[in-house]
PDB file of C-alpha atoms in Angstrom:
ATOM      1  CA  UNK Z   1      18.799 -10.303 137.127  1.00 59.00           C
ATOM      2  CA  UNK Z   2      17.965  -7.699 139.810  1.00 66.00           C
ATOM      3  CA  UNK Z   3      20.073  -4.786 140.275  1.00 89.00           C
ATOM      4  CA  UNK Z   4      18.057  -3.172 143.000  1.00 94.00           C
ATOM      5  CA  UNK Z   5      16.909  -5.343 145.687  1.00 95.00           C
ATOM      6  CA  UNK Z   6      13.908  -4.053 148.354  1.00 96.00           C
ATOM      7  CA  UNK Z   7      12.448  -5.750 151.628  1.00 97.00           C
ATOM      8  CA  UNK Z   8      10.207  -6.388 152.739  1.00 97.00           C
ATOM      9  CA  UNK Z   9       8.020  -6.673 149.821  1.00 95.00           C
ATOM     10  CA  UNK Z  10       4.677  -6.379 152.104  1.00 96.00           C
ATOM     11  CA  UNK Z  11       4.732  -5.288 155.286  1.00 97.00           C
ATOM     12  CA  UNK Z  12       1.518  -4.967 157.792  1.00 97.00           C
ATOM     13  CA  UNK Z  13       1.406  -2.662 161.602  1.00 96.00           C
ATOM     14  CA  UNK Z  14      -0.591  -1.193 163.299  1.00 96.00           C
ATOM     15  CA  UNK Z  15      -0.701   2.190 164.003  1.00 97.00           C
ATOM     16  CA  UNK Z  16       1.612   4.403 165.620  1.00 97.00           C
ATOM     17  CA  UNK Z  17       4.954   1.677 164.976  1.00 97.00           C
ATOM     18  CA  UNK Z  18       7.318   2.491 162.801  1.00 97.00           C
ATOM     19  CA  UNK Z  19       8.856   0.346 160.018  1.00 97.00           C
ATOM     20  CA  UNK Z  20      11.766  -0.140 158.085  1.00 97.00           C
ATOM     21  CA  UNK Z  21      12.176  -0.761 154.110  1.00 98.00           C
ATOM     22  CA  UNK Z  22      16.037  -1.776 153.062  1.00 97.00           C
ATOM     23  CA  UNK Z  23      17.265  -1.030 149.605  1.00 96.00           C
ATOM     24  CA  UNK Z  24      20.138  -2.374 148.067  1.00 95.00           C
ATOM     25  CA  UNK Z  25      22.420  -2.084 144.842  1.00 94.00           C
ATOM     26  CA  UNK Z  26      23.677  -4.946 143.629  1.00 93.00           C
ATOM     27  CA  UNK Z  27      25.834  -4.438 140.870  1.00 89.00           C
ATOM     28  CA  UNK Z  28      27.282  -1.153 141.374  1.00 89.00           C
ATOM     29  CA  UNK Z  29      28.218   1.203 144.217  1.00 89.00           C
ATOM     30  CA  UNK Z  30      25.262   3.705 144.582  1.00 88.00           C
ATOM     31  CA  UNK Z  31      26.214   7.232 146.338  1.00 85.00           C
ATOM     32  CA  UNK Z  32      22.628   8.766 145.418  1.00 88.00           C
ATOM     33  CA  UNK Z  33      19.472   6.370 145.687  1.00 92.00           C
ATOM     34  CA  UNK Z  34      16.279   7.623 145.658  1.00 94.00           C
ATOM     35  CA  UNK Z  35      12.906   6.733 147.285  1.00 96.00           C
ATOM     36  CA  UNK Z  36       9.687   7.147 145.602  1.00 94.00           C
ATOM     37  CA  UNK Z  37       5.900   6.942 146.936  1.00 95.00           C
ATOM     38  CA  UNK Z  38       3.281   5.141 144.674  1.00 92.00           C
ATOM     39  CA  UNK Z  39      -0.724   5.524 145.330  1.00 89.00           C
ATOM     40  CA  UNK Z  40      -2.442   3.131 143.123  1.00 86.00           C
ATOM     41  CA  UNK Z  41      -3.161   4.099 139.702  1.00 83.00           C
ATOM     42  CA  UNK Z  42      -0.750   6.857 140.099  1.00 87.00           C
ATOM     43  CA  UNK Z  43       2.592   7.534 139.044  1.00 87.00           C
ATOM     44  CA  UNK Z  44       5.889   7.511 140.739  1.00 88.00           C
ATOM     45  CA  UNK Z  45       6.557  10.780 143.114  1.00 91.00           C
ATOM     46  CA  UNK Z  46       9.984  11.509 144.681  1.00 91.00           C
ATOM     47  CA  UNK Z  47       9.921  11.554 148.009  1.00 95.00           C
ATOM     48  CA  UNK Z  48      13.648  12.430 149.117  1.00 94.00           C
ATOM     49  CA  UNK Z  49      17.337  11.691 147.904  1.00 92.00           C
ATOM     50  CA  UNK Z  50      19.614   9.384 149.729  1.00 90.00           C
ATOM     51  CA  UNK Z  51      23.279  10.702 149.821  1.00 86.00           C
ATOM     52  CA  UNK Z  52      25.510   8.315 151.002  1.00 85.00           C
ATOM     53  CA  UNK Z  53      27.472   9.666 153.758  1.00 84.00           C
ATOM     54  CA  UNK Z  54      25.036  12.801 154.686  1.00 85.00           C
ATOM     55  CA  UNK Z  55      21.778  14.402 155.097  1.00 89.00           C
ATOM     56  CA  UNK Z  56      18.875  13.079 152.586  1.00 92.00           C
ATOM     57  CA  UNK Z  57      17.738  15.664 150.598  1.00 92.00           C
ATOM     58  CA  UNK Z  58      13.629  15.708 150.841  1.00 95.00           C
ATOM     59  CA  UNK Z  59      11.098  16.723 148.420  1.00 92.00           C
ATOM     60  CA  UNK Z  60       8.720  19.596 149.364  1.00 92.00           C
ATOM     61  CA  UNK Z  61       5.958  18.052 151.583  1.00 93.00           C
ATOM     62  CA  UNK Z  62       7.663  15.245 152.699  1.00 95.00           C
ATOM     63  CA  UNK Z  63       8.464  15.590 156.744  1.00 94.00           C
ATOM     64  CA  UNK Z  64      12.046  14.295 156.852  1.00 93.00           C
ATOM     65  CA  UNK Z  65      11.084  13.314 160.732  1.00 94.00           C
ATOM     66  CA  UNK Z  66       8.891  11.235 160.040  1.00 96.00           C
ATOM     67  CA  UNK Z  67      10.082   9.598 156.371  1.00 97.00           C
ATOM     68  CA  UNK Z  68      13.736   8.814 158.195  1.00 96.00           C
ATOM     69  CA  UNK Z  69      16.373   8.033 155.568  1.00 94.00           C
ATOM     70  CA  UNK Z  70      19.724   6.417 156.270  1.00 91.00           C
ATOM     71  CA  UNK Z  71      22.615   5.664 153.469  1.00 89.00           C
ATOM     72  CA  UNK Z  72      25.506   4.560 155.734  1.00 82.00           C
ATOM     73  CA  UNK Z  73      26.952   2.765 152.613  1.00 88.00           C
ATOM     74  CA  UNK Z  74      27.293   2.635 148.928  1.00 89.00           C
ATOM     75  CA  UNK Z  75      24.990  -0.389 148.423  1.00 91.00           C
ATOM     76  CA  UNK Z  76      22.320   0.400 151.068  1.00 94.00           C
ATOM     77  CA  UNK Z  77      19.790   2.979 151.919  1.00 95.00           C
ATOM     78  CA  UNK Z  78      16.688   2.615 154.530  1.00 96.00           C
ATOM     79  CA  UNK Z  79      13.262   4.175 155.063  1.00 97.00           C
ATOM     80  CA  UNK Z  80      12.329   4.191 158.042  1.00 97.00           C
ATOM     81  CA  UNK Z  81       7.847   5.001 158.535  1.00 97.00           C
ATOM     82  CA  UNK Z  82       8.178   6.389 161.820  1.00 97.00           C
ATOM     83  CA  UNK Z  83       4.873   6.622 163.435  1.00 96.00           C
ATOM     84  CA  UNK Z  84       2.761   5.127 161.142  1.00 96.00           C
ATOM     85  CA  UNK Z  85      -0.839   6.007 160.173  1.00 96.00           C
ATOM     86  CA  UNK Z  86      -3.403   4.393 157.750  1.00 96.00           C
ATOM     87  CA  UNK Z  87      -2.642   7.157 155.172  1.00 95.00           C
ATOM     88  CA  UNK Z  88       0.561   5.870 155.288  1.00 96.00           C
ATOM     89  CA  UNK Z  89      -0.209   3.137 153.668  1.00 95.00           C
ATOM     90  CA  UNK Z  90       1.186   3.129 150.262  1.00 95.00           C
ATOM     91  CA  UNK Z  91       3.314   1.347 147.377  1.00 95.00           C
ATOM     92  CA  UNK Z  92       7.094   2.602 148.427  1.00 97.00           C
ATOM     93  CA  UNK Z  93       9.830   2.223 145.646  1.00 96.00           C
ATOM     94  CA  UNK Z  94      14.027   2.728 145.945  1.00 96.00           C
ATOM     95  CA  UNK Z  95      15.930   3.382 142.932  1.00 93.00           C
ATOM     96  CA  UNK Z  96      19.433   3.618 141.825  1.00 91.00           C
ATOM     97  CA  UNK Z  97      21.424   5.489 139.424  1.00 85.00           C
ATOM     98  CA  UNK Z  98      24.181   3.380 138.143  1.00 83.00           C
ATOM     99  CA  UNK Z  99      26.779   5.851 137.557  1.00 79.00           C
ATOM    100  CA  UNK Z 100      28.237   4.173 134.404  1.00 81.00           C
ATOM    101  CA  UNK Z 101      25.144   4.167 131.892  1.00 79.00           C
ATOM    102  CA  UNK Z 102      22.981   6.876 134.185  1.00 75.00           C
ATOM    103  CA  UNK Z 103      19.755   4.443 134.076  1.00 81.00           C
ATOM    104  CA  UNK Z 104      17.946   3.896 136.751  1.00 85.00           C
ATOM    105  CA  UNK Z 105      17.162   0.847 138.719  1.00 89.00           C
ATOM    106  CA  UNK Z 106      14.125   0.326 140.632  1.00 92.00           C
ATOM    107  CA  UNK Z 107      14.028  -2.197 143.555  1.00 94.00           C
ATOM    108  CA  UNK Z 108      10.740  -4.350 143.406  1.00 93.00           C
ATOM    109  CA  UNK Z 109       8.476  -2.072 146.021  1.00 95.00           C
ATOM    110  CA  UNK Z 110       7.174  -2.719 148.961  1.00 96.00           C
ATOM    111  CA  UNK Z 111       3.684  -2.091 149.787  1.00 95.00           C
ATOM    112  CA  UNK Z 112       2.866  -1.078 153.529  1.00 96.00           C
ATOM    113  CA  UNK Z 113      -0.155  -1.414 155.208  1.00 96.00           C
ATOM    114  CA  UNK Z 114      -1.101   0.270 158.254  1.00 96.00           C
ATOM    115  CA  UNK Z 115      -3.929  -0.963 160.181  1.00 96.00           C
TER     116      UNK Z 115
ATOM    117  CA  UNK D   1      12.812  22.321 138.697  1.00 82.00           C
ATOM    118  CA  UNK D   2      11.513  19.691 136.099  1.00 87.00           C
ATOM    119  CA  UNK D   3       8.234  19.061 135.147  1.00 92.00           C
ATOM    120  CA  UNK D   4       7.219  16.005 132.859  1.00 96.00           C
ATOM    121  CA  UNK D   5       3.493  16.453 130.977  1.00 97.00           C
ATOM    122  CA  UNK D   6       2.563  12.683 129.003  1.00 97.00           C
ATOM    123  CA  UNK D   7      -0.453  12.499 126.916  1.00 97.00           C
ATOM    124  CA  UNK D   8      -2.284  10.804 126.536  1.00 97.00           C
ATOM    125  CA  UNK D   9      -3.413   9.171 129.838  1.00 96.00           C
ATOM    126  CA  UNK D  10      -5.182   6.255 128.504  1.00 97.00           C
ATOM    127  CA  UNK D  11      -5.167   4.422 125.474  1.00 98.00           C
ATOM    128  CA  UNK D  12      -7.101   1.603 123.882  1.00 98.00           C
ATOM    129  CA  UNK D  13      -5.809   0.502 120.561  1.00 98.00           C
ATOM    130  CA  UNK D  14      -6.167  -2.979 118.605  1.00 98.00           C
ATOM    131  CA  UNK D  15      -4.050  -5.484 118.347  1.00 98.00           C
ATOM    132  CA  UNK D  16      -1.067  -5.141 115.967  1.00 97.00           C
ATOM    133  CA  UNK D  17      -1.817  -0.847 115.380  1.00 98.00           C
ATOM    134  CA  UNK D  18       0.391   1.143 116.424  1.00 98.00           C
ATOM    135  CA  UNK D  19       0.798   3.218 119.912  1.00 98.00           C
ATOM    136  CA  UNK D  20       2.122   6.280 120.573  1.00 98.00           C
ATOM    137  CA  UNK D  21       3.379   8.213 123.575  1.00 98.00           C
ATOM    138  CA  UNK D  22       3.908  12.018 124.317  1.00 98.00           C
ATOM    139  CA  UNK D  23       5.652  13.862 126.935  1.00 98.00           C
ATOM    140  CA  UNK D  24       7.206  17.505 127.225  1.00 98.00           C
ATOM    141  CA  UNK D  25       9.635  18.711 129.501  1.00 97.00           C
ATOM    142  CA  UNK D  26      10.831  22.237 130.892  1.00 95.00           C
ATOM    143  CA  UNK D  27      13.643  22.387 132.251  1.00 93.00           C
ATOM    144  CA  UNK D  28      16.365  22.733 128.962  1.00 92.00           C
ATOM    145  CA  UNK D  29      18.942  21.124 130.891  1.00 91.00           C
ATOM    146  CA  UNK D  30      17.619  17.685 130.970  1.00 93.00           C
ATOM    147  CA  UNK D  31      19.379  15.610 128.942  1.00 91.00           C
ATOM    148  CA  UNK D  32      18.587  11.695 129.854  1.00 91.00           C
ATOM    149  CA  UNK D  33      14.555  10.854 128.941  1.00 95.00           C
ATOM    150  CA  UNK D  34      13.784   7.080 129.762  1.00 94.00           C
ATOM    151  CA  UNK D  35      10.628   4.996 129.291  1.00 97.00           C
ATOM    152  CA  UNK D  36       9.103   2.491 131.750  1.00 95.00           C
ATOM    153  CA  UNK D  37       6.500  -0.144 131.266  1.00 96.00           C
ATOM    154  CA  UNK D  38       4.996  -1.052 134.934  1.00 94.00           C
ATOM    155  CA  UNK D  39       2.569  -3.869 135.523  1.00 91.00           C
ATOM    156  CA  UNK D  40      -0.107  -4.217 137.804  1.00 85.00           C
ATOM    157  CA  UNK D  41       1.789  -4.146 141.444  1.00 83.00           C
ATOM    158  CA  UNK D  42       5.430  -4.874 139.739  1.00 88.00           C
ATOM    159  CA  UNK D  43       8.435  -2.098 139.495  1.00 89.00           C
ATOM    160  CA  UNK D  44       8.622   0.257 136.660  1.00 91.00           C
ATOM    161  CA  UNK D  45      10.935  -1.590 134.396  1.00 91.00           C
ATOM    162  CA  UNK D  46      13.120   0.878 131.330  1.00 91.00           C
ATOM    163  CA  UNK D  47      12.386  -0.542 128.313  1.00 95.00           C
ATOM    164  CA  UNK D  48      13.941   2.205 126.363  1.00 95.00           C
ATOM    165  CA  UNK D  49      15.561   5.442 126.750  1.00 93.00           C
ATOM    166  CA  UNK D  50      17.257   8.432 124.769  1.00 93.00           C
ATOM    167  CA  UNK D  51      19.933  10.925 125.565  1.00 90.00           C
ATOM    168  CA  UNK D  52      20.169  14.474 124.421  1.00 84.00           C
ATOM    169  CA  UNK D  53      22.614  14.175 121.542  1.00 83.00           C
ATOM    170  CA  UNK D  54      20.458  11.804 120.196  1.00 83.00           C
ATOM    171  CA  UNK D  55      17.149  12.293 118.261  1.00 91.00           C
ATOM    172  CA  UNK D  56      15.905   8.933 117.553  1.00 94.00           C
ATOM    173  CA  UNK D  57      16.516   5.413 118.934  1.00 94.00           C
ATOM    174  CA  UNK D  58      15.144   2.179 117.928  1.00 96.00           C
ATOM    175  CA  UNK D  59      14.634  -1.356 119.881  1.00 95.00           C
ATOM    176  CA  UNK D  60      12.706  -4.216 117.698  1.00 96.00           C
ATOM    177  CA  UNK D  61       9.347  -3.033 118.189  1.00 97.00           C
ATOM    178  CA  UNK D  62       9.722   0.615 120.592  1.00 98.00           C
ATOM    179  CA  UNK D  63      11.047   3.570 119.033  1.00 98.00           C
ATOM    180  CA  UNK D  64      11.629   6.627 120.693  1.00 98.00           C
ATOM    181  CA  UNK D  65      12.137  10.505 119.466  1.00 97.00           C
ATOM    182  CA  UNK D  66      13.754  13.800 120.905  1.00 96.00           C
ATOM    183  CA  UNK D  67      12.649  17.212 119.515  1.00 95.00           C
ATOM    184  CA  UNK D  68      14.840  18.879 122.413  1.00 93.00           C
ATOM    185  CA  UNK D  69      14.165  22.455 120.491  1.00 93.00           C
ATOM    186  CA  UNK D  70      10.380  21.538 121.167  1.00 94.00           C
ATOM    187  CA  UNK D  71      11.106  20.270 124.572  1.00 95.00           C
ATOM    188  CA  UNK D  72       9.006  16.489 123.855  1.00 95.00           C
ATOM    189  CA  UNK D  73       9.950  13.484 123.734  1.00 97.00           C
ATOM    190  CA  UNK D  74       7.499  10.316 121.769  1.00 98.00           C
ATOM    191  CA  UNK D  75       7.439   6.430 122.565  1.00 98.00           C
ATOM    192  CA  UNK D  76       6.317   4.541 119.668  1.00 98.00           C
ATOM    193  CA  UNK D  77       4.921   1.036 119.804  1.00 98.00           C
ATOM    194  CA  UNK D  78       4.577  -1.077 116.532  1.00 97.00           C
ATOM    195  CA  UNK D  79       2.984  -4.128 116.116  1.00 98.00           C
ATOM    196  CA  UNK D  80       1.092  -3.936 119.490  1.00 98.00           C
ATOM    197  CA  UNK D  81       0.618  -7.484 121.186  1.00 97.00           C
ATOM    198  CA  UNK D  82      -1.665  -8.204 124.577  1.00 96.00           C
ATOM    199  CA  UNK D  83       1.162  -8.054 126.594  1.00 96.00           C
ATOM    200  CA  UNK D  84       2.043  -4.624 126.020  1.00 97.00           C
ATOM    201  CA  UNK D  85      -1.031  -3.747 127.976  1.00 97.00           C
ATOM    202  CA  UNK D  86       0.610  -1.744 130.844  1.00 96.00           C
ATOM    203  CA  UNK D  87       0.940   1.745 132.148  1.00 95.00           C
ATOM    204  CA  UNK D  88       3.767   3.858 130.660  1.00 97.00           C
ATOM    205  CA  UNK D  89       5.978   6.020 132.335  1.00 96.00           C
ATOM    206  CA  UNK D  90       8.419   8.944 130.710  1.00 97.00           C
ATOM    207  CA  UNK D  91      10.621  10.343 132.844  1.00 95.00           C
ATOM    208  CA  UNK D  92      13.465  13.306 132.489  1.00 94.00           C
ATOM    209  CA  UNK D  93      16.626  14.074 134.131  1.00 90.00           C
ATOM    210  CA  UNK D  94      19.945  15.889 134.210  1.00 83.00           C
ATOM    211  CA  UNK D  95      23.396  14.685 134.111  1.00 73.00           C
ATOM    212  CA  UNK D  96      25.168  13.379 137.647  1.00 70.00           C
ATOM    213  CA  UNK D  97      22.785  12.388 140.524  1.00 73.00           C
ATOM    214  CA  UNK D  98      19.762  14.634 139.762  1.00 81.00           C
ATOM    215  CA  UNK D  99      16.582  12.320 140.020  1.00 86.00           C
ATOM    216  CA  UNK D 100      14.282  11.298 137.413  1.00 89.00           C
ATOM    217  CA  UNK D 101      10.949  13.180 137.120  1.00 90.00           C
ATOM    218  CA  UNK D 102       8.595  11.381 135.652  1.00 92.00           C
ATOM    219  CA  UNK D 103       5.071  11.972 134.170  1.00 94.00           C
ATOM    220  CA  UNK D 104       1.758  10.620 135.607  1.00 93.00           C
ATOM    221  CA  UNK D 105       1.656   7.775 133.510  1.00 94.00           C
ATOM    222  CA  UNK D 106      -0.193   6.602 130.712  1.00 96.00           C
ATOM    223  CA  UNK D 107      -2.234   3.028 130.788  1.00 95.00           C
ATOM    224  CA  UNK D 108      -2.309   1.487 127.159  1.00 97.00           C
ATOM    225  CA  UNK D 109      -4.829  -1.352 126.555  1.00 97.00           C
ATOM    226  CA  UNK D 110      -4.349  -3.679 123.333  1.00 97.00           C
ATOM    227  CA  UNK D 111      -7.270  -5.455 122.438  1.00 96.00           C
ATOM    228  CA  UNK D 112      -6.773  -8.862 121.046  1.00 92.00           C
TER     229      UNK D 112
END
């Protein structure tokens, strides 16, 4: 079964809202998650690092004001869109690291549309 | 940091040939190199993956090398069936909590 659950899966606004994608581990305590960005036929790009307990760690490029990331436990991280715009709109995927094996678990995506 | 090349970025073969994979990496402390298979709209799922200490792994059908002298890293695909049509992901990272960089993919088509 699922390790790594998302929601939503799809989620529509409008421009200039903000919206919020949960991401949870389900079989073991995650301290790092990780949130990637997905245009279509395109591959996987790291957006920032959720550290459970502190400050995300964000790639270079990605405004950390405006991609806001919260970890306030070991099974749950959240991106928040703040502000949203149509080139927003993208395929967003969380991932965990189970700290046993080291693989990685990726939550089922959620693809936001911003109208 | 890490960068991930994979080659090729598509490939066609026919049913029941065999497929194969490249990627290289750069940064020589890298030491965990998983594969993905991700279909249309779906999450990346790891079919297969290969730690530094290790220079070959099999799984039925998938087999994967590590040349970590060279820096590359192979996923081979026997026996090729229509549902392994999907795009293919490598990926590299270090030990502890470093993420996974991962190359741009690379869409294999089986023809039946």
């Amino acid at each position: 079964g699922a390790v790594v659950s998302q929601h939503p899966s799809r989620v529509i606004c409008k421009s200039g809202t903000s919206v919020k994608i949960e991401c949870r581990s389900l079989d073991f305590q995650a301290t790092t998650m990780f949130w990637y960005r997905q245009f279509p036929k395109k591959s996987l790009m790291l957006m920032a690092t959720s550290n459970e307990g502190s400050k995300a760690t964000y790639e270079q490029g990605v405004e950390k004001d405006k991609f806001l990331i919260n970890h306030a436990s070991l099974t749950l991280s959240t991106l928040t869109v703040t502000s949203a715009h149509p080139e927003d709109s993208s395929f967003y995927i969380c991932s965990a690291r189970d700290p046993r094996s080291l693989e990685q678990y990726f939550g089922p995506g959620t693809r936001l549309t911003v109208t | 940091g890490e960068n991930v090349e994979q080659h090729p970025s598509t490939l066609s073969v026919q049913e029941g040939d065999s497929a194969v994979i490249k990627c290289t990496y750069s940064d020589s402390a890298s030491n965990y190199f998983p594969w993905y298979k991700q279909e249309l709209g779906k999450r990346p799922q790891l079919i297969i993956d290969i730690r530094s200490n290790v220079g070959e792994k099999k799984d039925q059908r998938i087999a994967v090398t590590l040349n970590k002298t060279a820096k590359h890293f192979s996923l081979h695909i026997t026996e090729t069936q229509p549902e392994d049509s999907a795009v293919y992901f490598c990926a590299a990272s270090g030990s502890g909590n470093t993420p996974l960089v991962f190359g741009k993919g690379t869409r294999l088509s089986v023809i039946a």
